[in-house]
Amino acid sequence: MSQTRNSRREFLRQMACVACSGGAAAMFPQLRMMSTALASTSAGSTSALSGYKALVCVYLAGGNDAWNLLVPFDSSRYNVYSTSRSGVYDAANNPGGLGLVKPTTPTQIAAQKIIDGNDASSATNQYFLNPNVPELTSLFNGGNLAFVVNAGTLVKPITMSDYLASSSNYPDQLFSHADQTNQWQQGYAVETSNLGWGGQCGDVLGGSNGNQELSSCISIAGANRFEVGLTTVPYQLSSNGLTNLKGMCNTTCNGNNKLRDTALNNLLGETYANDFSGSYSDVFGRGRGLYSLLAPDLPTFAPKTIFPSGNSLAAQLQTVASMINLCAQKGYASRQIYFVQLGGFDLHSGMMSGNGNHGQLLAEVSTALNAFWSAMGPGDVNLQDSVTLFTMSEFARTLQSNGSGADHAWGTVQMVMGGAVNGGKLYSNGGGPISGFPNQALNAPNNFARGQMIPGIGVEQYAATLAQWMGVTSTTDLNTIFPNLVHFSSNNLGFV
Amino acid sequence: MRAARTARALLAAAAISTGAHATIHDHIFAGRFDIPADAPASANDAARFLTQATFGPTAADVAYLMAVGYAQWTDEQLAKPVTLSEPTVEAVVTARTNNGQAVTQTNRLNRWYWQATYAPDQLRQRMAFALSQIFVISDQAAGLNKYYVEMSDYQDMLARDAFGAYRTLLGDATYHPMMGLYLNAFHNVKGSATTSPDENYAREIMQLFSIGLIQRNTDFSPVLNAGQPVATYDQDVITQTAKVFTGFTFSDAPLSPPSFFGGGLTYAARYAPMACWGLELFGASDSHMKHDITQKDVVASYVGGVSVPNAIPANQTCAQDVTDELDILATHANVAPFISRQLIQRFVTSNPSPAYIARVSNVFLSSNGDLGDVVKAILTDGEARNPPPQFAGDSYGKLREPLLRLTAMWRAFGAIAPAADQYGEVHMIGNGGLYNAFLQSPLESPTVFNFYLPDYQQPGTFADNNLYSPELQITNESTTYSTANAYYAFTANASQGPLTDRPLLSFAAFGATPTAASIVATINTSMLNGGMSAALQGELTTMLTGLLASSPPPSVEPEWSAIYVTMLSPEFATQR
């Protein structure tokens, strides 16, 4: 946000009136964001931004045990899988095992079995999904969900011999949550930057949004690196939507509230020498301005679809659906990037049973994604082809058990959902030396001793595919946002 | 006179720098008839120190600090006995359970907030709170959510160890069952043909509790090798270190016949230091031997720029293995800067100068990790006592933690806690649930990485200038609102009694016939250490003129409005 403090004080003075008159939207000046080097580079070369599109990032925090989300069905690969996972889990006979039971009954098959539409051979194209995600099976079979297989942080495509040859051939701190989370959200694994690829896409695309006070990047899950760009900062709201500020003016105003409200607004319009005071004032002031813009309308733009209760991811996605509906219909934005998060995936223990186990988490994800898909459907928000949801998670988990759970690993599986997605397929080929569904033997050539896999697809290849769909098409912009993309032979995996 | 005062100042400074914190310093001129050489220069300076060192200044504390000076005040705080939470929480939980009443973490949190606001060992409780943001455990983990009493004991452990040796704290945290449950050392067992030991505690004890990810100099700057940072350990070290933390279980797990998964039958058994089932209890080939007895190639020490490997020998008892590992960690050169810098961030400023960090690190090193000496060095350092003049672009200080703003308000206005209910509980926080309002709550962090990262850089001014702003990580358009609404609940909705679920504010400080000017002056002294800006004075005066007209006495709406709006103001949100 590059608005000067004086113009923001003016803006807030206007808000004091607006709150009383009720006509918020008409009062907003069309403030143009300052052009960044990025945006001017892309002028004329990025595809014209027609219509409305949104990306929704679902961050699975802690390291999703994704090799128990998507499992090979054919017996030879399934047997390798279950051996590596310390045997099939059985509460009585093998409580330390992590392997899933293969579906056998017609009901189980219907709920879990999928065929990889990218593989013509029935010997290798059969897989099944975790029993707790029947909704995802249905979405996959309907062509609206795809899996990106064995993706992870890389500095360039490598094999095991490259890994062993030099530590400069792979990212730093491979098994540290904070560092790997940063590298996924940066779309860049060579070093730590302060920029995320979502925020940088916002830098390129956000300038043409109808309302410039509302950031192109919106978070329902708090501060995150993904949505920070050179000039983009995420606007944050909670899954409870927008609440009133007590004792102050909101959509209505009485005498004593007005006295307090005027004092607060004036304080938030001051200039502060201290950076902490200034930042706090900016955040609070921005929140007051955007409250006036959004709060009166947000409840009426809620989707008709009923979202599952007691499911924090669903609650966040419901707010996303409301905001998409509101912003698209009011013309506040033509390109938006949302961020939601579900935690609890760091299952060093309690993976297969007990409170918060992996199956429970996956069930939350599946029902939440399914509700969001319905909410985007015809008869509701009706933007299925315009909204693409995708997961990120910092790493997979060791195939081998530690006795009740699994530890940190590397290459993992992510999923992408939306009407524009070329679904019903697995995308496992990034054009590098490692490709295809990985060999899950613990001693496979590109695996480590506990079943951590060297990825065959880099995070930037995954992210650049999504960025291009959103409208970041100029090679210059892509290579600026993803400085390492040039090391990979393909910058578009084709899943959307 | 001036020369004599200077000499006394030098003596006092010398006294501050010795490690004898356990005894109260002798002052050559003790007594009310003389002013200590290190007395605060003004009541405002005293209030500023107490903002850093306690949960908020009170008029009485300001007067006492003025009378005895910084060194004596700090020494007395270091000597104060610990106010415990576990006995009260256990009594409340027991009474409620016996009467068919639900028990939740709020029963633990009410006690925490009561201690923060009223306990006399303020510096010790502040230190325990700071340590709880480094040695993180959290009731947000499913395994700990019902352990209200046992988590209170973890809080007490941090408070007891607050001014002791770092090595003692490291050991007590490692052996505490709540840490064992949180980071999976509890019931972690040696590897088998198909499993390997859980690596979680091995990783986090290094990454978060002792040495961090890269080698550091005493001023916290990274050690560079050909321009690149040097990692402190790699994945192999983690896998090896995981073997150290195997064999842990409850201290009362039965031994005859042995039941590793048994025990934990009482509160005390669930917070007593864990037992370890190693060679000290069983033979190497006994099926109940749960501790790994192979050699462990753990983290290297880094001495004079050279990496010195450390191997813990095979066939030792578990206790010996853990002792060896914790000794290696505690004596690693990184610990002093890594811990000192975070403590400075909790108490004083988000961006200490390298020289400030180095001064405190050197106290850490020369005192063998005496945390009492360290916190005293932090608070008495010139960089803490003498803020720079405030010009545009000033980055000294920090954003105040949301719950510390609440306790400061309670202490400033002598908030009166309700009487204990029939179960012995004093209710401080209404319906509880302050985590969602603040994104901060004692021992309720969403992950082991605390509410905010020490290295968080707010996009914009902070990131552009490579400055850190941890507390801004939880400050967003949503939490500014939810925090404000929580403050409203403890001001507007706490201004008239009787109250049973939160402290009642006292407006005695405002006097019997307040005017706009007198209210503003009281707010300035009580909440802003005398440094209220002209702009805030103007806004409050205008607001109060209106409120005193529309809501005259006996209404207290002008008073609580002044407190509330000040609590929301950018300058109250900042500690400088």
Short mmCIF file of C-alpha atoms in Angstrom, two decimals, chain B residues 210-373:
data_model
loop_
_atom_site.label_atom_id
_atom_site.label_comp_id
_atom_site.label_asym_id
_atom_site.label_seq_id
_atom_site.Cartn_x
_atom_site.Cartn_y
_atom_site.Cartn_z
CA SER B 210 19.44 -23.86 22.29
CA ILE B 211 21.53 -23.22 19.18
CA GLY B 212 19.37 -22.36 16.15
CA LEU B 213 20.02 -23.22 12.52
CA ILE B 214 23.24 -21.35 11.74
CA GLN B 215 26.46 -20.60 13.59
CA ARG B 216 26.42 -17.21 15.33
CA ASN B 217 28.96 -14.83 16.78
CA THR B 218 28.35 -13.39 20.26
CA ASP B 219 26.65 -10.38 18.70
CA PHE B 220 24.24 -12.75 16.91
CA SER B 221 25.68 -11.97 13.47
CA PRO B 222 26.05 -15.10 11.34
CA VAL B 223 29.41 -16.76 11.09
CA LEU B 224 30.30 -16.70 7.40
CA ASN B 225 32.36 -19.21 5.47
CA ALA B 226 33.23 -17.81 2.04
CA GLY B 227 30.34 -15.39 2.45
CA GLN B 228 27.79 -18.09 3.31
CA PRO B 229 26.20 -18.93 6.67
CA VAL B 230 27.34 -22.16 8.29
CA ALA B 231 24.68 -24.67 9.34
CA THR B 232 24.88 -25.88 12.93
CA TYR B 233 23.68 -29.40 12.10
CA ASP B 234 22.23 -31.51 9.33
CA GLN B 235 19.61 -34.25 9.00
CA ASP B 236 22.10 -36.96 10.02
CA VAL B 237 22.72 -35.18 13.31
CA ILE B 238 18.99 -35.05 13.94
CA THR B 239 18.58 -38.76 13.29
CA GLN B 240 21.48 -39.52 15.63
CA THR B 241 20.25 -37.12 18.32
CA ALA B 242 16.80 -38.69 18.17
CA LYS B 243 18.38 -41.81 19.62
CA VAL B 244 19.32 -39.90 22.77
CA PHE B 245 15.72 -39.07 23.62
CA THR B 246 14.40 -42.63 23.71
CA GLY B 247 12.97 -44.59 26.59
CA PHE B 248 10.99 -41.85 28.34
CA THR B 249 7.82 -42.65 30.25
CA PHE B 250 5.92 -41.59 33.37
CA SER B 251 7.95 -41.75 36.56
CA ASP B 252 5.42 -44.15 38.09
CA ALA B 253 5.32 -46.60 35.17
CA PRO B 254 5.39 -49.93 37.01
CA LEU B 255 8.66 -51.84 37.09
CA SER B 256 7.58 -55.17 38.54
CA PRO B 257 6.12 -56.41 36.44
CA PRO B 258 7.35 -53.79 33.97
CA SER B 259 4.74 -51.79 32.08
CA PHE B 260 6.33 -49.08 29.95
CA PHE B 261 2.97 -47.71 28.89
CA GLY B 262 1.58 -47.68 32.41
CA GLY B 263 1.73 -45.11 35.19
CA GLY B 264 0.56 -41.52 35.07
CA LEU B 265 -2.05 -42.30 37.69
CA THR B 266 -1.95 -39.01 39.60
CA TYR B 267 -1.37 -35.37 38.80
CA ALA B 268 1.99 -35.52 40.51
CA ALA B 269 2.99 -38.56 38.50
CA ARG B 270 2.03 -36.74 35.33
CA TYR B 271 4.21 -33.74 36.01
CA ALA B 272 7.11 -35.33 37.85
CA PRO B 273 10.26 -35.64 35.73
CA MET B 274 10.00 -38.53 33.30
CA ALA B 275 11.74 -41.81 33.99
CA CYS B 276 13.92 -43.31 31.28
CA TRP B 277 13.99 -47.06 30.65
CA GLY B 278 17.63 -47.64 29.74
CA LEU B 279 20.55 -49.64 31.07
CA GLU B 280 19.97 -48.11 34.49
CA LEU B 281 16.89 -50.33 34.77
CA PHE B 282 17.22 -53.19 32.29
CA GLY B 283 19.80 -55.31 30.53
CA ALA B 284 20.69 -54.54 26.96
CA SER B 285 18.69 -57.39 25.49
CA ASP B 286 15.71 -57.12 27.81
CA SER B 287 12.50 -56.48 25.90
CA HIS B 288 11.73 -53.61 28.29
CA MET B 289 14.94 -51.81 27.39
CA LYS B 290 13.53 -48.86 25.43
CA HIS B 291 16.58 -46.63 25.21
CA ASP B 292 18.97 -46.72 22.27
CA ILE B 293 22.44 -47.71 23.44
CA THR B 294 24.38 -47.33 20.20
CA GLN B 295 26.93 -44.57 19.69
CA LYS B 296 25.36 -41.22 18.82
CA ASP B 297 27.15 -38.73 16.58
CA VAL B 298 25.45 -35.58 17.76
CA VAL B 299 25.92 -31.90 17.02
CA ALA B 300 29.46 -30.65 16.62
CA SER B 301 30.75 -27.87 18.83
CA TYR B 302 32.12 -24.82 17.05
CA VAL B 303 35.25 -23.55 18.72
CA GLY B 304 37.43 -20.82 17.28
CA GLY B 305 36.01 -21.29 13.80
CA VAL B 306 36.64 -25.02 13.83
CA SER B 307 33.97 -27.70 13.96
CA VAL B 308 34.70 -30.24 16.70
CA PRO B 309 32.65 -33.44 16.42
CA ASN B 310 30.89 -34.91 19.44
CA ALA B 311 30.19 -38.61 19.81
CA ILE B 312 28.23 -39.96 22.77
CA PRO B 313 29.67 -43.41 23.47
CA ALA B 314 27.68 -46.61 23.23
CA ASN B 315 26.38 -48.59 26.18
CA GLN B 316 25.69 -45.72 28.55
CA THR B 317 22.64 -45.32 30.70
CA CYS B 318 19.88 -43.09 29.39
CA ALA B 319 20.60 -40.55 32.11
CA GLN B 320 24.23 -40.36 31.05
CA ASP B 321 23.33 -40.01 27.37
CA VAL B 322 20.92 -37.18 28.08
CA THR B 323 23.39 -35.47 30.42
CA ASP B 324 26.09 -35.67 27.76
CA GLU B 325 23.78 -34.32 25.04
CA LEU B 326 22.46 -31.44 27.15
CA ASP B 327 25.99 -30.55 28.28
CA ILE B 328 27.09 -30.41 24.63
CA LEU B 329 24.15 -28.19 23.73
CA ALA B 330 24.40 -25.90 26.75
CA THR B 331 28.08 -25.20 26.15
CA HIS B 332 27.71 -24.55 22.42
CA ALA B 333 28.85 -21.03 21.55
CA ASN B 334 25.50 -20.25 19.91
CA VAL B 335 23.41 -20.48 23.06
CA ALA B 336 24.45 -17.16 24.55
CA PRO B 337 23.54 -14.98 21.54
CA PHE B 338 20.59 -17.14 20.51
CA ILE B 339 18.89 -16.96 23.90
CA SER B 340 20.03 -13.45 24.85
CA ARG B 341 18.71 -11.89 21.67
CA GLN B 342 15.26 -13.43 22.13
CA LEU B 343 15.08 -12.35 25.76
CA ILE B 344 15.99 -8.79 24.74
CA GLN B 345 13.14 -8.94 22.22
CA ARG B 346 10.68 -10.04 24.92
CA PHE B 347 11.66 -7.33 27.40
CA VAL B 348 13.08 -4.30 25.63
CA THR B 349 13.36 -3.96 21.87
CA SER B 350 12.81 -5.98 18.70
CA ASN B 351 16.05 -4.80 17.10
CA PRO B 352 18.86 -4.72 19.67
CA SER B 353 22.15 -3.48 18.34
CA PRO B 354 24.81 -6.17 17.85
CA ALA B 355 26.79 -4.48 20.63
CA TYR B 356 23.86 -4.78 23.06
CA ILE B 357 23.45 -8.48 22.21
CA ALA B 358 27.18 -9.01 22.63
CA ARG B 359 27.21 -7.33 26.05
CA VAL B 360 24.42 -9.58 27.26
CA SER B 361 25.94 -12.67 25.62
CA ASN B 362 29.18 -12.02 27.43
CA VAL B 363 27.33 -11.91 30.75
CA PHE B 364 25.70 -15.21 29.77
CA LEU B 365 29.09 -16.74 29.01
CA SER B 366 31.00 -15.38 31.98
CA SER B 367 28.27 -16.45 34.42
CA ASN B 368 27.90 -19.94 32.91
CA GLY B 369 24.40 -19.21 31.74
CA ASP B 370 23.05 -17.58 34.90
CA LEU B 371 19.66 -16.34 33.71
CA GLY B 372 19.31 -13.94 36.64
CA ASP B 373 22.50 -12.19 35.64
#
